[in-house]
CSV table of C-alpha atoms (C1' of nucleotides) in Angstrom, one decimal:
chain,number,residue,atom,x,y,z
G,1,MET,CA,50.0,-75.1,23.4
G,2,LYS,CA,47.2,-74.3,20.9
G,3,LEU,CA,44.5,-76.7,20.0
G,4,SER,CA,45.6,-77.3,16.4
G,5,THR,CA,49.0,-78.6,17.7
G,6,ILE,CA,47.2,-81.0,20.0
G,7,CYS,CA,45.1,-82.2,17.1
G,8,LEU,CA,48.2,-83.0,15.1
G,9,GLY,CA,49.5,-85.0,18.1
G,10,VAL,CA,46.3,-86.9,18.4
G,11,LEU,CA,46.3,-87.7,14.7
G,12,LEU,CA,49.8,-89.1,14.8
G,13,PRO,CA,49.0,-92.8,15.3
G,14,ASN,CA,45.6,-92.9,13.5
G,15,PRO,CA,43.3,-91.0,11.2
G,16,ARG,CA,40.2,-89.8,13.2
G,17,THR,CA,37.0,-87.8,12.8
G,18,GLY,CA,36.7,-84.5,14.4
G,19,TYR,CA,34.2,-85.9,16.9
G,20,GLU,CA,36.7,-88.6,17.9
G,21,ILE,CA,39.5,-86.1,18.3
G,22,GLN,CA,37.3,-84.1,20.6
G,23,ARG,CA,36.4,-87.1,22.8
G,24,ILE,CA,40.1,-88.1,23.0
G,25,ILE,CA,41.2,-84.7,24.1
G,26,ASN,CA,38.5,-84.3,26.7
G,27,THR,CA,39.1,-87.7,28.3
G,28,SER,CA,42.8,-88.7,27.8
G,29,LEU,CA,44.2,-85.2,27.8
G,30,GLY,CA,41.4,-83.7,29.9
G,31,HIS,CA,43.6,-83.0,32.9
G,32,PHE,CA,45.4,-80.2,30.9
G,33,GLN,CA,43.5,-79.4,27.8
G,34,HIS,CA,40.0,-79.3,26.4
G,35,ALA,CA,38.3,-78.7,23.1
G,36,SER,CA,34.9,-77.4,22.1
G,37,PHE,CA,33.5,-78.2,18.7
G,38,GLY,CA,33.4,-74.5,17.9
G,39,ALA,CA,37.2,-74.4,18.4
G,40,LEU,CA,38.0,-77.8,16.9
G,41,TYR,CA,36.4,-77.7,13.5
G,42,PRO,CA,37.9,-74.3,12.6
G,43,ALA,CA,41.3,-75.5,13.8
G,44,LEU,CA,41.1,-78.6,11.6
G,45,GLY,CA,40.0,-76.4,8.7
G,46,ALA,CA,43.1,-74.3,9.3
G,47,LEU,CA,45.4,-77.3,9.5
G,48,GLU,CA,43.9,-78.6,6.2
G,49,ALA,CA,44.4,-75.2,4.5
G,50,GLU,CA,48.1,-75.3,5.5
G,51,LYS,CA,48.3,-78.9,4.3
G,52,SER,CA,49.3,-80.3,7.7
G,53,VAL,CA,46.2,-82.5,7.5
G,54,ARG,CA,44.2,-84.0,4.7
G,55,SER,CA,40.6,-85.2,4.9
G,56,GLU,CA,37.8,-86.9,3.0
G,57,ARG,CA,34.3,-87.8,3.6
G,58,ALA,CA,33.7,-91.4,4.4
G,59,GLY,CA,31.2,-93.1,2.1
G,60,SER,CA,29.7,-91.7,-1.1
G,61,THR,CA,27.0,-89.4,0.2
G,62,GLY,CA,27.8,-85.7,0.4
G,63,LEU,CA,27.4,-85.4,4.1
G,64,GLY,CA,28.5,-87.5,7.0
G,65,LYS,CA,31.8,-88.4,8.7
G,66,ARG,CA,34.9,-86.7,7.6
G,67,LEU,CA,38.1,-88.6,8.4
G,68,TYR,CA,41.2,-86.5,9.1
G,69,GLU,CA,44.7,-87.8,8.4
G,70,ILE,CA,48.0,-86.2,9.2
G,71,THR,CA,50.4,-85.5,6.3
G,72,ALA,CA,54.2,-85.6,6.2
G,73,LEU,CA,54.3,-81.8,6.5
G,74,GLY,CA,52.0,-82.1,9.5
G,75,ARG,CA,54.4,-84.5,11.3
G,76,GLU,CA,57.2,-82.1,10.7
G,77,THR,CA,55.1,-79.1,11.9
G,78,PHE,CA,54.2,-81.0,15.0
G,79,GLN,CA,57.7,-81.9,15.9
G,80,ASN,CA,58.8,-78.3,15.5
G,81,ARG,CA,56.0,-76.9,17.6
G,82,LEU,CA,56.6,-79.6,20.2
G,83,ARG,CA,60.3,-78.8,20.5
G,84,GLU,CA,59.5,-75.1,20.9
G,85,ALA,CA,57.2,-76.0,23.8
G,86,SER,CA,58.3,-74.3,27.0
G,87,GLY,CA,57.7,-75.9,30.4
G,88,GLY,CA,54.9,-73.4,31.0
G,89,GLU,CA,51.9,-74.1,33.2
G,90,GLU,CA,49.1,-72.0,34.4
G,91,LEU,CA,46.4,-72.4,37.0
G,92,ARG,CA,43.3,-70.3,36.7
G,93,SER,CA,41.0,-70.7,39.6
G,94,ASP,CA,37.7,-69.1,40.4
G,95,PHE,CA,37.8,-71.0,43.6
G,96,LEU,CA,41.0,-69.3,44.8
G,97,ALA,CA,39.8,-66.0,43.5
G,98,ALA,CA,36.6,-66.3,45.6
G,99,MET,CA,38.5,-67.5,48.7
G,100,TYR,CA,40.9,-64.6,48.3
G,101,PHE,CA,38.0,-62.2,48.9
G,102,CYS,CA,36.1,-64.5,51.3
G,103,GLU,CA,35.7,-61.7,53.9
G,104,GLN,CA,32.9,-60.5,51.6
G,105,LEU,CA,31.2,-63.9,51.8
G,106,SER,CA,28.9,-65.5,54.3
G,107,LEU,CA,30.1,-68.6,56.1
G,108,ASP,CA,27.6,-70.6,54.2
G,109,ASP,CA,29.0,-69.4,50.9
G,110,ILE,CA,32.5,-70.3,52.0
G,111,THR,CA,31.4,-73.8,53.1
G,112,ARG,CA,29.6,-74.3,49.8
G,113,LEU,CA,32.7,-73.2,47.9
G,114,ILE,CA,35.0,-75.6,49.7
G,115,ASP,CA,32.5,-78.4,49.4
G,116,GLU,CA,32.2,-77.9,45.7
G,117,ARG,CA,35.9,-77.7,45.1
G,118,LEU,CA,36.4,-80.9,47.1
G,119,TYR,CA,33.7,-82.7,45.3
G,120,ARG,CA,35.0,-81.8,41.8
G,121,GLN,CA,38.5,-82.5,42.8
G,122,ARG,CA,37.5,-86.1,43.9
G,123,GLN,CA,35.5,-86.5,40.7
G,124,GLU,CA,38.4,-85.5,38.6
G,125,ARG,CA,40.7,-87.9,40.5
G,126,ARG,CA,38.2,-90.7,39.9
G,127,GLU,CA,38.3,-89.9,36.2
G,128,LEU,CA,42.1,-89.9,36.1
G,129,LEU,CA,42.1,-93.2,38.0
G,130,ALA,CA,39.7,-94.7,35.4
G,131,LEU,CA,42.1,-94.0,32.5
G,132,PRO,CA,43.7,-97.1,31.0
G,133,LEU,CA,47.2,-96.5,32.4
G,134,ALA,CA,48.5,-99.9,31.3
G,135,SER,CA,48.0,-99.1,27.7
G,136,MET,CA,49.5,-95.7,27.7
G,137,SER,CA,53.0,-94.6,26.9
G,138,ASP,CA,55.5,-93.6,29.6
G,139,GLY,CA,55.0,-89.9,28.9
G,140,GLN,CA,51.2,-90.2,28.9
G,141,ARG,CA,51.3,-92.1,32.2
G,142,LEU,CA,53.6,-89.4,33.6
G,143,THR,CA,51.1,-86.7,32.8
G,144,VAL,CA,48.3,-88.6,34.6
G,145,ARG,CA,50.4,-89.3,37.7
G,146,TYR,CA,51.6,-85.7,37.8
G,147,ALA,CA,48.0,-84.5,37.7
G,148,LEU,CA,47.0,-87.1,40.3
G,149,ALA,CA,49.8,-85.9,42.6
G,150,MET,CA,48.5,-82.4,42.5
G,151,LYS,CA,44.9,-83.4,42.9
G,152,SER,CA,45.7,-85.5,45.9
G,153,ALA,CA,47.6,-82.7,47.5
G,154,ALA,CA,44.7,-80.3,46.9
G,155,ILE,CA,42.2,-82.8,48.4
G,156,ASP,CA,44.3,-83.4,51.5
G,157,PHE,CA,44.7,-79.7,51.9
G,158,LEU,CA,41.0,-78.9,51.6
G,159,GLN,CA,40.1,-81.7,54.0
G,160,GLY,CA,42.5,-80.4,56.6
G,161,GLU,CA,43.2,-76.6,56.4
G,162,GLY,CA,40.1,-76.0,54.3
G,163,ARG,CA,37.8,-77.3,57.1
G,164,ALA,CA,39.9,-75.6,59.7
G,165,ILE,CA,39.4,-72.2,58.2
G,166,GLU,CA,35.7,-72.4,58.5
G,167,THR,CA,35.9,-72.6,62.3
G,168,ALA,CA,38.6,-69.9,62.4
G,169,ILE,CA,36.4,-67.5,60.5
G,170,GLN,CA,33.4,-68.4,62.6
G,171,ARG,CA,35.4,-67.6,65.7
G,172,GLU,CA,36.5,-64.3,64.3
G,173,ARG,CA,33.1,-63.2,63.2
G,174,TYR,CA,30.9,-64.2,66.1
G,175,GLN,CA,33.2,-63.1,68.9
D,1,MET,CA,36.5,-64.9,37.2
D,2,LYS,CA,37.1,-62.1,34.8
D,3,LEU,CA,39.7,-59.4,35.3
D,4,SER,CA,37.2,-56.6,36.0
D,5,THR,CA,35.8,-58.5,39.0
D,6,ILE,CA,39.2,-59.0,40.4
D,7,CYS,CA,39.9,-55.2,40.0
D,8,LEU,CA,36.8,-54.4,42.0
D,9,GLY,CA,38.0,-56.8,44.7
D,10,VAL,CA,41.5,-55.1,44.8
D,11,LEU,CA,39.9,-51.7,45.0
D,12,LEU,CA,37.7,-52.7,48.0
D,13,PRO,CA,40.0,-51.5,50.8
D,14,ASN,CA,41.8,-48.6,49.0
D,15,PRO,CA,41.7,-46.5,45.8
D,16,ARG,CA,44.5,-47.4,43.5
D,17,THR,CA,46.1,-46.4,40.2
D,18,GLY,CA,45.9,-48.9,37.3
D,19,TYR,CA,49.6,-49.6,37.7
D,20,GLU,CA,49.3,-50.4,41.3
D,21,ILE,CA,46.3,-52.7,40.6
D,22,GLN,CA,48.4,-54.6,38.1
D,23,ARG,CA,51.3,-55.0,40.5
D,24,ILE,CA,49.0,-56.3,43.3
D,25,ILE,CA,47.3,-58.8,41.0
D,26,ASN,CA,50.6,-60.1,39.6
D,27,THR,CA,52.2,-60.6,43.0
D,28,SER,CA,49.6,-61.2,45.7
D,29,LEU,CA,47.2,-63.0,43.4
D,30,GLY,CA,49.8,-64.2,41.0
D,31,HIS,CA,49.2,-67.9,41.8
D,32,PHE,CA,45.8,-67.9,40.2
D,33,GLN,CA,45.5,-64.7,38.1
D,34,HIS,CA,47.4,-62.2,36.1
D,35,ALA,CA,46.8,-59.0,34.3
D,36,SER,CA,48.5,-57.3,31.4
D,37,PHE,CA,48.0,-53.5,30.9
D,38,GLY,CA,46.3,-54.1,27.6
D,39,ALA,CA,43.6,-56.0,29.5
D,40,LEU,CA,43.6,-53.9,32.6
D,41,TYR,CA,43.0,-50.4,31.3
D,42,PRO,CA,40.1,-51.4,29.1
D,43,ALA,CA,38.6,-53.3,32.0
D,44,LEU,CA,38.8,-50.3,34.3
D,45,GLY,CA,37.3,-48.2,31.5
D,46,ALA,CA,34.4,-50.6,31.3
D,47,LEU,CA,33.9,-50.5,35.1
D,48,GLU,CA,33.9,-46.8,35.0
D,49,ALA,CA,31.3,-46.7,32.1
D,50,GLU,CA,29.0,-49.0,34.2
D,51,LYS,CA,29.6,-46.7,37.2
D,52,SER,CA,31.2,-49.5,39.4
D,53,VAL,CA,34.2,-47.3,39.7
D,54,ARG,CA,35.0,-43.6,39.6
D,55,SER,CA,38.4,-42.1,38.8
D,56,GLU,CA,40.2,-38.8,38.7
D,57,ARG,CA,43.6,-37.6,37.6
D,58,ALA,CA,45.9,-36.7,40.5
D,59,GLY,CA,47.3,-33.2,40.3
D,60,SER,CA,46.2,-30.5,37.9
D,61,THR,CA,48.1,-31.4,34.8
D,62,GLY,CA,46.2,-33.1,32.0
D,63,LEU,CA,48.3,-36.3,32.1
D,64,GLY,CA,49.7,-38.4,34.9
D,65,LYS,CA,48.3,-40.7,37.5
D,66,ARG,CA,44.7,-41.6,37.5
D,67,LEU,CA,43.3,-42.9,40.8
D,68,TYR,CA,40.5,-45.4,40.7
D,69,GLU,CA,37.9,-45.7,43.5
D,70,ILE,CA,35.2,-48.2,43.9
D,71,THR,CA,31.6,-46.9,44.2
D,72,ALA,CA,28.6,-48.2,46.2
D,73,LEU,CA,27.3,-49.8,43.0
D,74,GLY,CA,30.7,-51.4,42.5
D,75,ARG,CA,30.7,-53.0,45.9
D,76,GLU,CA,27.2,-54.4,45.2
D,77,THR,CA,28.3,-55.7,41.8
D,78,PHE,CA,31.4,-57.3,43.3
D,79,GLN,CA,29.4,-59.1,46.0
D,80,ASN,CA,27.0,-60.5,43.4
D,81,ARG,CA,29.7,-61.7,41.1
D,82,LEU,CA,31.6,-63.2,44.0
D,83,ARG,CA,28.5,-65.2,45.2
D,84,GLU,CA,27.9,-66.5,41.7
D,85,ALA,CA,31.5,-67.8,41.6
D,86,SER,CA,31.6,-71.6,41.2
D,87,GLY,CA,34.4,-73.7,42.6
D,88,GLY,CA,35.9,-73.9,39.1
D,89,GLU,CA,39.6,-74.5,38.5
D,90,GLU,CA,41.6,-75.2,35.4
D,91,LEU,CA,45.1,-76.2,34.7
D,92,ARG,CA,46.6,-75.5,31.3
D,93,SER,CA,50.0,-76.9,30.9
D,94,ASP,CA,52.3,-76.8,27.9
D,95,PHE,CA,54.6,-79.0,30.0
D,96,LEU,CA,52.1,-81.8,30.3
D,97,ALA,CA,51.1,-81.4,26.6
D,98,ALA,CA,54.7,-81.8,25.6
D,99,MET,CA,55.2,-84.8,28.0
D,100,TYR,CA,52.1,-86.5,26.7
D,101,PHE,CA,53.7,-86.6,23.2
D,102,CYS,CA,57.2,-87.1,24.4
D,103,GLU,CA,57.8,-90.1,22.2
D,104,GLN,CA,58.4,-87.6,19.5
D,105,LEU,CA,61.1,-85.9,21.5
D,106,SER,CA,64.8,-86.6,22.1
D,107,LEU,CA,65.9,-87.5,25.5
D,108,ASP,CA,67.7,-84.2,25.8
D,109,ASP,CA,64.5,-82.3,25.1
D,110,ILE,CA,62.7,-84.3,27.7
D,111,THR,CA,65.3,-83.6,30.3
D,112,ARG,CA,65.3,-79.9,29.4
D,113,LEU,CA,61.5,-79.9,29.8
D,114,ILE,CA,61.5,-81.5,33.2
D,115,ASP,CA,64.4,-79.3,34.4
D,116,GLU,CA,62.6,-76.1,33.3
D,117,ARG,CA,59.4,-77.1,34.9
D,118,LEU,CA,61.2,-78.0,38.1
D,119,TYR,CA,63.1,-74.7,38.0
D,120,ARG,CA,60.0,-72.6,37.5
D,121,GLN,CA,58.0,-74.5,40.1
D,122,ARG,CA,60.7,-73.8,42.7
D,123,GLN,CA,60.9,-70.2,41.6
D,124,GLU,CA,57.1,-69.8,42.1
D,125,ARG,CA,57.3,-71.5,45.4
D,126,ARG,CA,59.9,-69.0,46.6
D,127,GLU,CA,57.7,-66.2,45.4
D,128,LEU,CA,54.8,-67.6,47.4
D,129,LEU,CA,56.9,-68.0,50.5
D,130,ALA,CA,58.1,-64.4,50.1
D,131,LEU,CA,54.5,-63.1,50.5
D,132,PRO,CA,53.7,-61.3,53.8
D,133,LEU,CA,51.5,-64.1,55.1
D,134,ALA,CA,51.3,-62.5,58.5
D,135,SER,CA,49.5,-59.4,57.2
D,136,MET,CA,47.0,-61.3,55.1
D,137,SER,CA,43.4,-62.3,55.8
D,138,ASP,CA,42.5,-65.9,56.6
D,139,GLY,CA,41.2,-66.4,53.1
D,140,GLN,CA,44.2,-64.9,51.4
D,141,ARG,CA,46.5,-67.0,53.4
D,142,LEU,CA,44.4,-70.1,52.5
D,143,THR,CA,44.9,-69.4,48.8
D,144,VAL,CA,48.7,-69.2,49.3
D,145,ARG,CA,48.9,-72.4,51.3
D,146,TYR,CA,46.7,-74.2,48.8
D,147,ALA,CA,48.9,-73.1,45.9
D,148,LEU,CA,52.0,-74.0,48.0
D,149,ALA,CA,50.6,-77.5,48.7
D,150,MET,CA,50.1,-78.2,45.0
D,151,LYS,CA,53.5,-76.8,44.1
D,152,SER,CA,55.3,-78.9,46.7
D,153,ALA,CA,53.5,-82.0,45.4
D,154,ALA,CA,54.5,-81.2,41.8
D,155,ILE,CA,58.1,-80.6,42.9
D,156,ASP,CA,58.3,-83.9,44.8
D,157,PHE,CA,56.8,-85.7,41.9
D,158,LEU,CA,59.2,-84.2,39.3
D,159,GLN,CA,62.2,-85.0,41.5
D,160,GLY,CA,61.1,-88.6,41.9
D,161,GLU,CA,59.1,-90.0,39.1
D,162,GLY,CA,60.1,-87.2,36.7
D,163,ARG,CA,63.8,-88.2,37.0
D,164,ALA,CA,62.9,-91.9,36.9
D,165,ILE,CA,61.1,-91.6,33.6
D,166,GLU,CA,64.3,-90.4,31.9
D,167,THR,CA,66.1,-93.6,32.7
D,168,ALA,CA,63.1,-95.6,31.8
D,169,ILE,CA,62.8,-94.0,28.4
D,170,GLN,CA,66.6,-94.3,27.9
D,171,ARG,CA,66.3,-98.1,28.5
D,172,GLU,CA,63.5,-98.5,26.1
D,173,ARG,CA,65.1,-96.6,23.3
D,174,TYR,CA,68.6,-97.9,23.4
D,175,GLN,CA,67.9,-101.5,24.1
I,1,DG,C1',9.5,-94.7,14.2
I,2,DG,C1',11.6,-92.5,18.3
I,3,DA,C1',15.5,-91.7,21.4
I,4,DG,C1',19.9,-91.0,21.9
I,5,DA,C1',24.5,-91.0,20.5
I,6,DC,C1',27.3,-89.8,16.6
I,7,DA,C1',28.7,-86.1,13.5
I,8,DT,C1',29.7,-81.4,11.2
I,9,DG,C1',29.6,-76.9,10.9
I,10,DT,C1',28.9,-71.4,11.5
I,11,DA,C1',28.2,-66.7,13.7
I,12,DA,C1',28.7,-63.7,17.2
I,13,DG,C1',30.9,-62.6,21.1
I,14,DT,C1',34.5,-62.8,24.9
I,15,DG,C1',38.4,-62.0,27.3
I,16,DG,C1',42.2,-61.6,26.8
I,17,DT,C1',47.7,-60.9,24.6
I,18,DT,C1',51.4,-58.5,22.2
I,19,DA,C1',53.3,-54.7,20.5
I,20,DC,C1',53.5,-50.1,20.2
I,21,DA,C1',53.4,-45.1,21.5
I,22,DT,C1',53.9,-41.7,24.9
I,23,DG,C1',55.0,-39.2,28.9
I,24,DA,C1',56.2,-38.3,34.3
I,25,DT,C1',59.0,-39.1,38.2
I,26,DT,C1',62.9,-40.7,40.8
I,27,DT,C1',67.7,-42.0,41.5
I,28,DC,C1',72.4,-42.0,40.6
F,1,DG,C1',71.4,-35.8,32.1
F,2,DA,C1',70.9,-40.8,31.7
F,3,DA,C1',68.7,-44.8,33.2
F,4,DA,C1',65.2,-47.0,35.5
F,5,DT,C1',60.8,-47.2,37.1
F,6,DC,C1',56.3,-45.5,37.3
F,7,DA,C1',52.3,-44.6,34.6
F,8,DT,C1',48.5,-44.5,30.8
F,9,DG,C1',46.7,-45.8,26.9
F,10,DT,C1',45.4,-47.9,21.9
F,11,DA,C1',45.2,-51.1,17.9
F,12,DA,C1',45.5,-55.3,16.0
F,13,DC,C1',45.1,-59.7,16.7
F,14,DC,C1',44.2,-64.4,18.9
F,15,DA,C1',42.3,-68.5,20.5
F,16,DC,C1',38.7,-69.7,22.2
F,17,DT,C1',33.4,-70.2,24.1
F,18,DT,C1',28.5,-70.3,23.5
F,19,DA,C1',24.6,-70.9,21.1
F,20,DC,C1',22.7,-72.4,17.2
F,21,DA,C1',21.4,-75.1,13.0
F,22,DT,C1',21.5,-79.3,10.8
F,23,DG,C1',21.9,-84.0,9.6
F,24,DT,C1',23.1,-89.4,10.2
F,25,DC,C1',23.4,-93.8,12.3
F,26,DT,C1',22.1,-97.4,15.7
F,27,DC,C1',19.4,-99.8,18.7
F,28,DC,C1',15.2,-100.8,20.9
DNA sequence: GGAGACATGTAAGTGGTTACATGATTTC
DNA sequence: GAAATCATGTAACCACTTACATGTCTCC
């Protein structure tokens, strides 16, 4: 799902500034999407051009905050794009790519790789756990729990088989 | 990790045609990477330009198979890129995006979404299970098991909580 | 008045995808 | 000899990242 669609969804309940939208995406939706400013502002510009969104500068000065608000057309557009959404999902993993070719790597590099993935996975789990689950909708909570389930599985795996492979490779190489 | 790096890795043990490389990536590495021809051939061209790879047409006719072979420089390049690899990993999920905003969706759409995700997840699990685990290296096997662990967690979740949310939403809406 | 968070925006580049065009080889 | 699969390649486009440039507001 492209960023502009996500923006519409975020604007549904309340008008927001670009900056706020970015923060919301990278925290509340951070387990399956993210947004850089270089992508966000052009996306908002395109939404405004197609009249899915309207904006105005807050205050009287020429510069400063710009508040984006979704239009009736925007709500319609969003619903259509949402209904078209397939159940698609994609994992891209530098970690797995590196492990796939780990015969080319030293044991130290392999250990470092697993440690780093484990560290980040735990970090991300903490961030998910820190979200205000109680104030979220059923669907939003489901996305968090789904992500959490996968993270936990990955952590368990890395702690078990991930560690085991290090000794296995060590045996193979130095025997 | 970019596609050209993956290509080098695939070419490590044997020379291959572009077509073969694509098939290998989309099956054996399909759980964390994929390649379209429109990305693959330009990538191979770039690798050849930088002399990481060398190629020649098989047979004497002008057209037909082109066999790519990694060079000494290519092996070096690959090792460097592999060592630079971070433990990064990213999930992009249209499914989660749609579920996040599922208040805008009908119950039928939600059910369809969950069914489709479950179906694909099982399909992908079957594909992983069909890989020739026995003939793979330790690292390669690890990537398959890791992906399998996450898939199984996702399937379990969708069968349990995924189903439960449908009735929860139904109660909320028609009460 | 300085630091740091809040805020907007552009330009160049990247790493692809999709669609198309073409031809060779194998199998029935 | 038709269909399927193997095989190579290009052009147009896409959605985004990175790096940069700039300015505002709030708190100490």
